[in-house]
Amino acid sequence: MDIKSSILVTGGAGYIGSHTAVALVEAGFRVVLLDNLCNSELSAVEGVRSLVNAGRGASVEVPFYEVDCRDREGVSEVFRSELKKGTRITGVIHFAALKAVGESVEKPDLYYDNNIGGTKVLLDVMKEFEVESLVFSSSCTVYGEPKIVPVDENSPFLPSESPYGFTKQECEKLIEEHSKTNDIPKLNSALLRYFNPIGAHPSSLIGESPKGIPNNLVPYLCLSAAGTISPLTVFGTDYPTPDGSCVRDYLHVMDLAEAHVAAIQYLIAKSLSSDLTGSSHTRAFNLGTGSGVSVLEVIAAFEKATGIPVPHVLGKRREGDVVSIWAEASRAKSELQWHATRSLEEALKDAWNWQKKSK
Ligand code: NAD
Ligand code: UFG
């Protein structure tokens, strides 16, 4: 049988995973999706399938496995099932995690078990099946409240503000440790530290669908603009920033998806260029635009991009918020040949179009 290779996308039914799956197929990769659907719906998998098949003669298969990353036997079975079909998983992009900062404070053990436990199982199974390339979804939350902005990848990990942030720091350390102690098979990994992903696919076939009332700025802002939720509260206007509201680095999820393609290509190249005795390689990359934007500026940019007013009130600070953080993103540019190309307005327009379509 002619063995083909594919990339396993854990959390592939989620927000960033679904956009990345589409970008991978567009770049010529075969993808296999795994998700336990705890924070997503099968409709996202259908959205991915529609997008990758739009305008193509032959149909592109996108296998989906409803499996929990902590289920060792279940994850191994995904690799075995694909082998039986003549497909070898040669790289993994690990998105699957719980990500609600507030919930993580209430249920820290759930976050440790799900996020760190799931990563441990995945590393074991990757070793069993001799998979050498791992892209890990990390976050700028690993930097805590940085002393200097923009932050680069050498900035120290500061005590995390939440159990969620702690799981990202621990998973990064776990992967690094695993790489150091496992040269045969090698583990080459890219630790991608996302800043604030926003927006949706321009087709509006996939986007961000948080369950319940959104905690994050842009999903809340869109519901507020649609009039289906109480006005947006700007959390704090007395911070030491130009307009008093917090500053973040918002990047379009389509740019972020393309960064994953660049990262997996980088790892494959690393694998090919080193011989059997070459040692494992781990590299962290900041993924952001390199520009900081305040909450009030996001509201103004949304109104400009869509012509829709955003009902909002000025409120108190939210506990645990970092004041200002944005990326020093030159490492991704020089080593992955990736940089964000889409504007804030484009991202907000796409988020709004998704909101209108999904209501
Ligand atoms: P998401 O919730 O939309 O996607 C995560 C997916 O993982 C969901 O579909 C969920 O059902 C699945 N999942 C969770 N635990 C699982 C498990 N044990 N087994 C199998 N599937 C499981 O979130 P997202 O925004 O797409 O985030 C993807 C990754 O990026 C996460 O690791 C998140 O921590 C990280 N990240 C996100 C942001 C952000 O602002 N969205 C920022 C930084 C980092
Ligand atoms: N904000 C408001 N009102 C809201 C929601 C948010 O003013 O209703 C403000 C926040 O105070 C913050 C900014 O908008 O200043 C962005 O807040 P988000 O909740 O959208 O994003 P965070 O920067 O707090 O955190 C996000 C993810 C984390 C991730 C981090 C870095 O939620 O999981 O980005 O990637 F770790």
Coordinates of N, CA, C and O in Angstrom, one line a residue, residues 29-197:
F29 N -1.4 19.7 2.7 CA -1.3 18.7 3.7 C -2.6 17.9 3.8 O -3.7 18.5 3.5
R30 N -2.5 16.6 4.2 CA -3.7 15.9 4.6 C -3.9 16.1 6.1 O -2.9 16.1 6.8
V31 N -5.1 16.3 6.5 CA -5.3 16.5 8.0 C -6.2 15.4 8.6 O -7.1 14.9 7.9
V32 N -6.0 15.2 9.8 CA -6.9 14.3 10.6 C -7.3 15.1 11.9 O -6.4 15.7 12.5
L33 N -8.6 15.2 12.1 CA -9.0 16.0 13.3 C -9.4 15.1 14.5 O -10.0 14.1 14.3
L34 N -9.0 15.6 15.6 CA -9.4 14.9 16.9 C -10.0 15.9 17.8 O -9.4 17.0 18.0
D35 N -11.1 15.6 18.5 CA -11.7 16.6 19.4 C -12.7 15.8 20.3 O -13.3 14.9 19.8
N36 N -12.8 16.2 21.5 CA -13.9 15.6 22.3 C -15.2 16.4 22.3 O -16.1 16.1 23.0
L37 N -15.2 17.5 21.6 CA -16.3 18.4 21.4 C -16.8 19.0 22.7 O -18.0 19.4 22.9
C38 N -15.9 19.1 23.7 CA -16.3 19.7 25.0 C -16.6 21.2 24.9 O -17.3 21.8 25.7
N39 N -15.9 21.8 23.9 CA -16.2 23.3 23.7 C -16.4 23.6 22.2 O -16.0 24.7 21.7
S40 N -17.0 22.6 21.5 CA -17.2 22.9 20.0 C -18.3 22.0 19.5 O -18.8 21.1 20.3
E41 N -18.6 22.1 18.3 CA -19.7 21.4 17.7 C -19.2 20.7 16.4 O -18.3 21.2 15.7
L42 N -19.9 19.6 16.0 CA -19.6 18.9 14.8 C -19.7 19.8 13.6 O -19.1 19.6 12.6
S43 N -20.6 20.9 13.7 CA -20.8 21.7 12.6 C -19.5 22.4 12.1 O -19.3 22.7 11.0
A44 N -18.5 22.6 13.1 CA -17.2 23.2 12.7 C -16.5 22.2 11.8 O -15.8 22.6 10.8
V45 N -16.6 20.9 12.0 CA -15.9 19.9 11.2 C -16.6 20.0 9.8 O -15.9 19.9 8.7
E46 N -17.9 20.1 9.8 CA -18.6 20.2 8.5 C -18.2 21.5 7.7 O -18.0 21.5 6.5
G47 N -18.0 22.6 8.5 CA -17.5 23.8 7.9 C -16.1 23.6 7.2 O -15.9 24.1 6.1
V48 N -15.3 22.9 7.9 CA -13.9 22.7 7.4 C -14.1 21.8 6.1 O -13.4 22.2 5.1
R49 N -14.9 20.8 6.2 CA -15.1 19.9 5.0 C -15.6 20.7 3.8 O -15.2 20.6 2.7
S50 N -16.6 21.6 4.1 CA -17.2 22.4 3.0 C -16.1 23.3 2.4 O -16.0 23.4 1.1
L51 N -15.3 23.9 3.2 CA -14.3 24.9 2.7 C -13.2 24.2 1.9 O -12.8 24.7 0.8
V52 N -12.8 23.1 2.4 CA -11.6 22.4 1.6 C -12.1 21.8 0.4 O -11.3 21.5 -0.5
N53 N -13.4 21.6 0.2 CA -13.9 20.9 -1.0 C -14.5 21.9 -1.9 O -14.9 21.6 -3.1
A54 N -14.7 23.2 -1.5 CA -15.3 24.2 -2.4 C -14.5 24.4 -3.6 O -13.3 24.6 -3.6
G55 N -15.2 24.2 -4.8 CA -14.5 24.5 -6.0 C -13.5 23.4 -6.5 O -12.7 23.7 -7.4
R56 N -13.5 22.3 -5.8 CA -12.5 21.2 -6.2 C -13.3 20.1 -6.9 O -14.4 19.8 -6.5
G57 N -12.7 19.5 -7.9 CA -13.3 18.4 -8.5 C -13.4 17.1 -7.6 O -14.4 16.6 -7.3
A58 N -12.2 16.7 -7.2 CA -12.1 15.5 -6.3 C -12.4 15.9 -4.9 O -12.2 17.0 -4.5
S59 N -12.9 14.9 -4.1 CA -13.3 15.3 -2.8 C -12.1 15.1 -1.8 O -11.4 14.1 -1.9
V60 N -11.9 16.0 -0.9 CA -10.8 15.9 0.0 C -11.4 15.4 1.3 O -12.4 15.9 1.9
E61 N -10.8 14.3 1.8 CA -11.3 13.6 3.0 C -10.7 14.3 4.2 O -9.6 14.6 4.2
V62 N -11.6 14.6 5.2 CA -11.1 15.1 6.4 C -11.6 14.2 7.6 O -12.7 14.4 8.1
P63 N -10.8 13.2 7.9 CA -11.3 12.3 9.0 C -11.4 13.0 10.3 O -10.6 13.9 10.6
F64 N -12.5 12.7 11.1 CA -12.7 13.3 12.4 C -12.9 12.1 13.4 O -13.6 11.2 13.2
Y65 N -12.2 12.2 14.5 CA -12.3 11.3 15.6 C -12.8 12.0 16.9 O -12.1 12.9 17.3
E66 N -13.9 11.6 17.4 CA -14.3 12.2 18.7 C -13.7 11.4 19.9 O -14.1 10.3 20.3
V67 N -12.5 12.0 20.3 CA -11.7 11.3 21.3 C -11.2 12.3 22.3 O -11.0 13.5 21.9
D68 N -11.0 11.9 23.5 CA -10.4 12.8 24.5 C -8.9 12.6 24.5 O -8.5 11.4 24.6
C69 N -8.2 13.7 24.6 CA -6.7 13.6 24.5 C -6.1 12.8 25.7 O -5.0 12.3 25.7
R70 N -6.9 12.8 26.8 CA -6.4 12.0 28.0 C -6.6 10.5 27.9 O -6.1 9.8 28.7
D71 N -7.3 10.1 26.9 CA -7.6 8.7 26.7 C -6.5 8.1 25.8 O -6.6 8.1 24.6
R72 N -5.6 7.5 26.5 CA -4.4 7.0 25.8 C -4.7 5.9 24.7 O -4.2 6.0 23.6
E73 N -5.6 5.0 25.1 CA -6.0 4.0 24.1 C -6.7 4.6 23.0 O -6.5 4.2 21.8
G74 N -7.6 5.6 23.3 CA -8.4 6.2 22.2 C -7.4 7.0 21.2 O -7.6 6.9 20.0
V75 N -6.4 7.7 21.8 CA -5.5 8.4 20.9 C -4.7 7.5 20.1 O -4.5 7.7 18.9
S76 N -4.2 6.4 20.7 CA -3.4 5.4 20.0 C -4.2 4.8 18.8 O -3.7 4.6 17.7
E77 N -5.5 4.6 19.1 CA -6.4 4.0 18.1 C -6.5 4.9 16.9 O -6.6 4.4 15.8
V78 N -6.4 6.2 17.1 CA -6.5 7.1 16.0 C -5.3 6.9 15.0 O -5.4 6.8 13.8
F79 N -4.1 6.8 15.6 CA -2.9 6.5 14.8 C -3.0 5.2 14.1 O -2.6 5.1 12.9
R80 N -3.5 4.2 14.9 CA -3.6 2.8 14.3 C -4.6 2.8 13.1 O -4.4 2.3 12.1
S81 N -5.8 3.4 13.4 CA -6.9 3.4 12.3 C -6.3 4.1 11.1 O -6.6 3.6 10.0
E82 N -5.6 5.2 11.2 CA -5.1 5.9 10.1 C -4.1 5.0 9.3 O -4.1 5.0 8.1
L83 N -3.2 4.3 10.1 CA -2.3 3.4 9.5 C -3.0 2.3 8.6 O -2.6 2.0 7.5
K84 N -4.1 1.8 9.2 CA -4.8 0.8 8.5 C -5.4 1.3 7.2 O -5.6 0.6 6.2
K85 N -5.7 2.6 7.2 CA -6.2 3.3 5.9 C -5.1 3.7 5.0 O -5.3 4.3 3.9
G86 N -3.8 3.4 5.4 CA -2.7 3.7 4.5 C -2.1 5.2 4.8 O -1.5 5.7 3.9
T87 N -2.4 5.7 6.0 CA -2.0 7.1 6.3 C -1.2 7.1 7.6 O -1.7 6.6 8.6
R88 N 0.0 7.6 7.5 CA 0.8 7.7 8.7 C 0.8 9.2 9.2 O 1.1 10.1 8.5
I89 N 0.5 9.3 10.5 CA 0.5 10.6 11.1 C 2.0 11.0 11.4 O 2.7 10.3 12.1
T90 N 2.5 12.0 10.7 CA 3.9 12.4 10.9 C 4.1 13.7 11.6 O 5.3 14.1 11.9
G91 N 3.0 14.4 11.9 CA 3.2 15.6 12.7 C 1.9 15.9 13.5 O 0.8 15.4 13.1
V92 N 2.0 16.6 14.6 CA 0.8 16.8 15.4 C 0.8 18.3 15.7 O 1.8 18.9 16.1
I93 N -0.4 18.9 15.6 CA -0.6 20.3 16.1 C -1.6 20.2 17.3 O -2.7 19.7 17.1
H94 N -1.1 20.5 18.5 CA -1.9 20.3 19.7 C -2.6 21.5 20.2 O -2.0 22.3 21.0
F95 N -3.9 21.7 19.8 CA -4.7 22.8 20.2 C -5.6 22.4 21.4 O -6.0 23.3 22.2
A96 N -5.9 21.1 21.6 CA -6.9 20.7 22.5 C -6.6 21.1 23.9 O -5.6 20.7 24.5
A97 N -7.4 22.0 24.5 CA -7.2 22.4 25.9 C -8.4 23.2 26.3 O -9.2 23.7 25.4
L98 N -8.6 23.3 27.6 CA -9.6 24.2 28.1 C -9.0 25.6 28.2 O -7.8 25.7 28.6
K99 N -9.7 26.7 28.0 CA -9.1 28.0 27.9 C -9.7 29.1 28.6 O -9.4 30.3 28.4
A100 N -10.8 28.8 29.4 CA -11.5 29.9 30.1 C -10.7 30.3 31.4 O -10.7 29.5 32.4
V101 N -10.1 31.4 31.4 CA -9.3 31.8 32.5 C -10.1 31.8 33.9 O -9.6 31.2 34.9
G102 N -11.3 32.4 33.9 CA -12.1 32.5 35.1 C -12.4 31.1 35.6 O -12.3 30.8 36.8
E103 N -12.9 30.2 34.7 CA -13.2 28.8 35.1 C -12.0 28.1 35.7 O -12.2 27.3 36.6
S104 N -10.8 28.4 35.1 CA -9.6 27.7 35.6 C -9.3 28.1 37.1 O -8.8 27.3 37.8
V105 N -9.8 29.3 37.5 CA -9.6 29.7 38.9 C -10.5 28.9 39.8 O -10.2 28.4 40.9
E106 N -11.8 28.7 39.3 CA -12.7 27.9 40.0 C -12.4 26.4 40.0 O -12.7 25.7 41.0
K107 N -11.9 25.9 38.9 CA -11.7 24.4 38.8 C -10.3 24.1 38.4 O -10.0 23.6 37.3
P108 N -9.3 24.5 39.2 CA -7.9 24.3 38.8 C -7.5 22.9 38.4 O -6.8 22.6 37.5
D109 N -8.1 21.9 39.2 CA -7.7 20.5 39.0 C -8.2 20.0 37.6 O -7.5 19.2 37.0
L110 N -9.4 20.5 37.2 CA -9.9 20.1 35.9 C -8.9 20.6 34.8 O -8.6 19.9 33.8
Y111 N -8.4 21.9 35.0 CA -7.4 22.4 34.0 C -6.1 21.7 34.0 O -5.5 21.4 32.9
Y112 N -5.6 21.3 35.2 CA -4.3 20.6 35.2 C -4.5 19.2 34.6 O -3.7 18.8 33.7
D113 N -5.6 18.6 34.9 CA -5.8 17.2 34.4 C -6.0 17.3 32.8 O -5.4 16.5 32.1
N114 N -6.9 18.2 32.4 CA -7.2 18.2 31.0 C -6.0 18.7 30.1 O -5.6 18.1 29.2
N115 N -5.4 19.8 30.5 CA -4.4 20.5 29.7 C -3.1 19.8 29.8 O -2.4 19.5 28.8
I116 N -2.6 19.5 31.1 CA -1.3 18.9 31.2 C -1.4 17.4 31.0 O -0.6 16.8 30.3
G117 N -2.5 16.8 31.5 CA -2.7 15.4 31.4 C -2.8 15.0 29.9 O -2.2 14.0 29.4
G118 N -3.6 15.8 29.1 CA -3.8 15.5 27.7 C -2.5 15.6 26.9 O -2.2 14.8 26.0
T119 N -1.6 16.6 27.3 CA -0.3 16.8 26.6 C 0.6 15.6 26.9 O 1.3 15.1 26.0
K120 N 0.6 15.1 28.2 CA 1.4 14.0 28.6 C 1.1 12.8 27.7 O 1.9 12.1 27.2
V121 N -0.2 12.5 27.6 CA -0.7 11.3 26.9 C -0.2 11.4 25.4 O 0.3 10.5 24.8
L122 N -0.4 12.6 24.9 CA -0.1 12.8 23.5 C 1.4 12.6 23.2 O 1.8 12.0 22.2
L123 N 2.2 13.1 24.1 CA 3.7 12.9 24.0 C 4.0 11.4 24.0 O 4.9 11.0 23.2
D124 N 3.4 10.7 24.9 CA 3.7 9.2 25.0 C 3.3 8.5 23.7 O 4.0 7.7 23.2
V125 N 2.1 8.9 23.2 CA 1.6 8.2 22.0 C 2.5 8.6 20.8 O 2.8 7.8 19.9
M126 N 2.9 9.9 20.7 CA 3.8 10.3 19.6 C 5.1 9.5 19.7 O 5.6 9.1 18.6
K127 N 5.6 9.3 20.9 CA 6.8 8.5 21.0 C 6.6 7.1 20.5 O 7.4 6.5 19.7
E128 N 5.5 6.5 20.9 CA 5.2 5.1 20.5 C 5.1 5.0 18.9 O 5.6 4.0 18.4
F129 N 4.5 6.0 18.3 CA 4.4 6.0 16.8 C 5.5 6.7 16.1 O 5.4 7.0 14.9
E130 N 6.5 7.1 16.9 CA 7.7 7.8 16.3 C 7.4 9.0 15.4 O 7.8 9.1 14.3
V131 N 6.6 9.8 16.0 CA 6.2 11.1 15.4 C 7.2 12.2 15.9 O 7.4 12.4 17.1
E132 N 7.8 12.9 14.9 CA 8.9 13.8 15.3 C 8.6 15.2 15.4 O 9.3 16.0 15.9
S133 N 7.4 15.6 14.9 CA 7.1 17.1 14.8 C 5.8 17.4 15.6 O 4.8 16.9 15.4
L134 N 6.0 18.4 16.5 CA 4.9 18.8 17.4 C 4.8 20.4 17.4 O 5.8 21.0 17.7
V135 N 3.7 20.9 17.1 CA 3.4 22.3 17.2 C 2.4 22.4 18.4 O 1.4 21.8 18.4
F136 N 2.8 23.2 19.4 CA 2.0 23.4 20.6 C 1.4 24.8 20.7 O 2.1 25.8 20.5
S137 N 0.1 24.8 21.0 CA -0.6 26.1 21.3 C -0.3 26.6 22.6 O -0.8 26.2 23.6
S138 N 0.6 27.6 22.7 CA 0.9 28.3 23.9 C 0.3 29.7 23.9 O -0.5 30.0 23.0
S139 N 0.7 30.5 24.8 CA 0.0 31.8 24.9 C 1.0 32.8 25.5 O 1.9 32.5 26.3
C140 N 0.7 34.1 25.2 CA 1.5 35.1 25.8 C 1.2 35.2 27.3 O 1.9 36.0 28.0
T141 N 0.2 34.5 27.7 CA 0.0 34.5 29.2 C 1.1 33.9 30.0 O 1.3 34.2 31.2
V142 N 2.0 33.2 29.3 CA 3.2 32.6 30.0 C 4.1 33.7 30.5 O 4.9 33.5 31.4
Y143 N 4.0 35.0 29.9 CA 4.9 36.1 30.4 C 4.3 36.8 31.6 O 5.0 37.7 32.1
G144 N 3.1 36.5 32.0 CA 2.5 37.2 33.1 C 2.4 38.7 32.7 O 2.1 39.1 31.6
E145 N 2.6 39.6 33.7 CA 2.6 41.0 33.5 C 4.0 41.4 33.1 O 4.9 41.5 34.0
P146 N 4.4 41.6 31.9 CA 5.8 41.8 31.5 C 6.3 43.1 32.0 O 5.6 44.1 32.0
K147 N 7.6 43.1 32.3 CA 8.2 44.4 32.8 C 8.6 45.3 31.6 O 8.6 46.5 31.7
I148 N 8.8 44.7 30.4 CA 9.2 45.5 29.2 C 8.3 45.0 28.1 O 8.1 43.8 27.9
V149 N 7.7 46.0 27.4 CA 6.9 45.6 26.1 C 7.5 46.4 25.0 O 8.1 47.5 25.1
P150 N 7.5 45.8 23.8 CA 7.0 44.5 23.5 C 7.8 43.4 24.1 O 9.0 43.5 24.4
V151 N 7.2 42.2 24.3 CA 7.9 41.1 24.9 C 8.5 40.2 23.8 O 7.9 39.9 22.8
D152 N 9.7 39.8 24.0 CA 10.3 38.8 23.1 C 10.3 37.4 23.8 O 10.0 37.3 24.9
E153 N 10.8 36.4 23.0 CA 10.7 35.0 23.5 C 11.6 34.8 24.6 O 11.5 33.7 25.3
N154 N 12.6 35.6 24.9 CA 13.5 35.4 26.0 C 13.0 36.0 27.3 O 13.7 35.9 28.3
S155 N 11.9 36.7 27.2 CA 11.3 37.3 28.5 C 11.0 36.1 29.4 O 10.5 35.1 29.0
P156 N 11.3 36.3 30.7 CA 11.1 35.2 31.6 C 9.6 34.9 31.8 O 8.7 35.8 31.6
F157 N 9.3 33.6 32.2 CA 8.0 33.3 32.7 C 7.8 33.9 34.0 O 8.6 33.7 34.9
L158 N 6.8 34.7 34.2 CA 6.5 35.3 35.5 C 5.4 34.5 36.1 O 4.6 33.8 35.4
P159 N 5.2 34.5 37.5 CA 4.1 33.7 38.1 C 2.8 34.0 37.3 O 2.4 35.1 37.1
S160 N 2.2 32.9 37.0 CA 1.0 33.0 36.1 C -0.2 33.6 36.9 O -0.3 33.3 38.1
E161 N -1.1 34.3 36.2 CA -2.2 34.9 36.8 C -3.3 33.9 37.1 O -4.3 34.2 37.8
S162 N -3.3 32.7 36.5 CA -4.4 31.8 36.6 C -3.9 30.4 36.4 O -2.8 30.2 35.8
P163 N -4.6 29.4 36.9 CA -4.3 28.0 36.6 C -4.2 27.7 35.1 O -3.3 26.9 34.7
Y164 N -5.0 28.4 34.3 CA -4.9 28.2 32.9 C -3.5 28.6 32.4 O -2.8 27.8 31.7
G165 N -3.0 29.8 32.8 CA -1.7 30.2 32.4 C -0.6 29.3 32.9 O 0.4 29.0 32.2
F166 N -0.8 28.7 34.1 CA 0.1 27.8 34.7 C 0.2 26.5 33.8 O 1.3 26.0 33.6
T167 N -0.9 26.1 33.3 CA -0.9 24.8 32.4 C -0.1 25.1 31.2 O 0.6 24.2 30.7
K168 N -0.1 26.3 30.6 CA 0.7 26.6 29.4 C 2.2 26.6 29.7 O 3.0 26.0 29.0
Q169 N 2.5 27.2 30.9 CA 3.9 27.1 31.3 C 4.4 25.7 31.5 O 5.5 25.3 31.0
E170 N 3.6 24.9 32.2 CA 4.0 23.5 32.5 C 4.1 22.7 31.2 O 5.0 21.9 31.1
C171 N 3.1 22.9 30.3 CA 3.2 22.1 29.1 C 4.4 22.4 28.3 O 5.1 21.5 27.7
E172 N 4.8 23.7 28.2 CA 6.0 24.1 27.5 C 7.2 23.4 28.1 O 8.1 22.8 27.4
K173 N 7.3 23.4 29.5 CA 8.4 22.7 30.2 C 8.4 21.2 29.9 O 9.4 20.6 29.7
L174 N 7.2 20.6 29.9 CA 7.1 19.2 29.7 C 7.6 18.8 28.3 O 8.3 17.8 28.1
I175 N 7.2 19.6 27.3 CA 7.6 19.3 25.9 C 9.2 19.5 25.8 O 9.8 18.6 25.2
E176 N 9.7 20.5 26.5 CA 11.1 20.7 26.4 C 11.9 19.6 27.1 O 12.9 19.1 26.6
E177 N 11.4 19.2 28.2 CA 12.0 18.1 29.0 C 11.9 16.8 28.1 O 12.9 16.0 28.0
H178 N 10.8 16.5 27.5 CA 10.6 15.3 26.7 C 11.6 15.3 25.5 O 12.1 14.3 25.2
S179 N 11.8 16.5 25.0 CA 12.7 16.6 23.8 C 14.1 16.3 24.3 O 14.9 15.6 23.6
K180 N 14.5 16.8 25.5 CA 15.9 16.6 26.0 C 16.1 15.1 26.2 O 17.2 14.7 26.1
T181 N 15.1 14.4 26.7 CA 15.4 13.0 27.1 C 15.0 12.0 26.0 O 15.1 10.8 26.3
N182 N 14.6 12.5 24.9 CA 14.2 11.6 23.8 C 14.8 11.9 22.5 O 14.2 12.7 21.7
D183 N 16.0 11.4 22.3 CA 16.6 11.7 21.0 C 16.3 10.6 19.9 O 16.4 10.9 18.8
I184 N 15.8 9.5 20.4 CA 15.4 8.4 19.5 C 14.1 7.9 19.9 O 14.0 7.2 21.0
P185 N 13.0 8.1 19.3 CA 12.8 9.1 18.2 C 13.0 10.5 18.6 O 12.7 10.8 19.8
K186 N 13.4 11.4 17.7 CA 13.6 12.8 18.1 C 12.2 13.4 18.3 O 11.2 12.9 17.8
L187 N 12.2 14.5 19.0 CA 10.9 15.3 19.0 C 11.3 16.8 18.7 O 12.0 17.4 19.5
N188 N 10.9 17.3 17.5 CA 11.2 18.6 17.2 C 9.9 19.4 17.5 O 8.8 19.0 17.0
S189 N 10.0 20.5 18.2 CA 8.7 21.2 18.6 C 8.8 22.7 18.4 O 9.9 23.3 18.7
A190 N 7.6 23.2 18.1 CA 7.5 24.7 18.0 C 6.4 25.1 19.0 O 5.3 24.6 19.0
L191 N 6.8 25.9 20.0 CA 5.9 26.4 21.0 C 5.4 27.8 20.6 O 6.2 28.7 20.6
L192 N 4.2 27.8 20.2 CA 3.6 29.0 19.6 C 2.9 29.8 20.6 O 1.9 29.4 21.2
R193 N 3.4 31.0 20.9 CA 2.8 31.8 22.0 C 1.9 32.9 21.3 O 2.4 33.9 20.8
Y194 N 0.6 32.6 21.3 CA -0.3 33.5 20.6 C -0.6 34.7 21.5 O -0.7 34.6 22.7
F195 N -0.8 35.8 20.8 CA -1.3 37.0 21.5 C -2.8 36.9 21.4 O -3.4 35.9 21.8
N196 N -3.6 37.9 20.9 CA -5.0 37.8 21.0 C -5.7 37.5 19.6 O -5.9 38.4 18.8
P197 N -6.0 36.2 19.3 CA -6.6 35.9 18.0 C -8.0 36.4 18.0 O -8.8 36.2 18.9

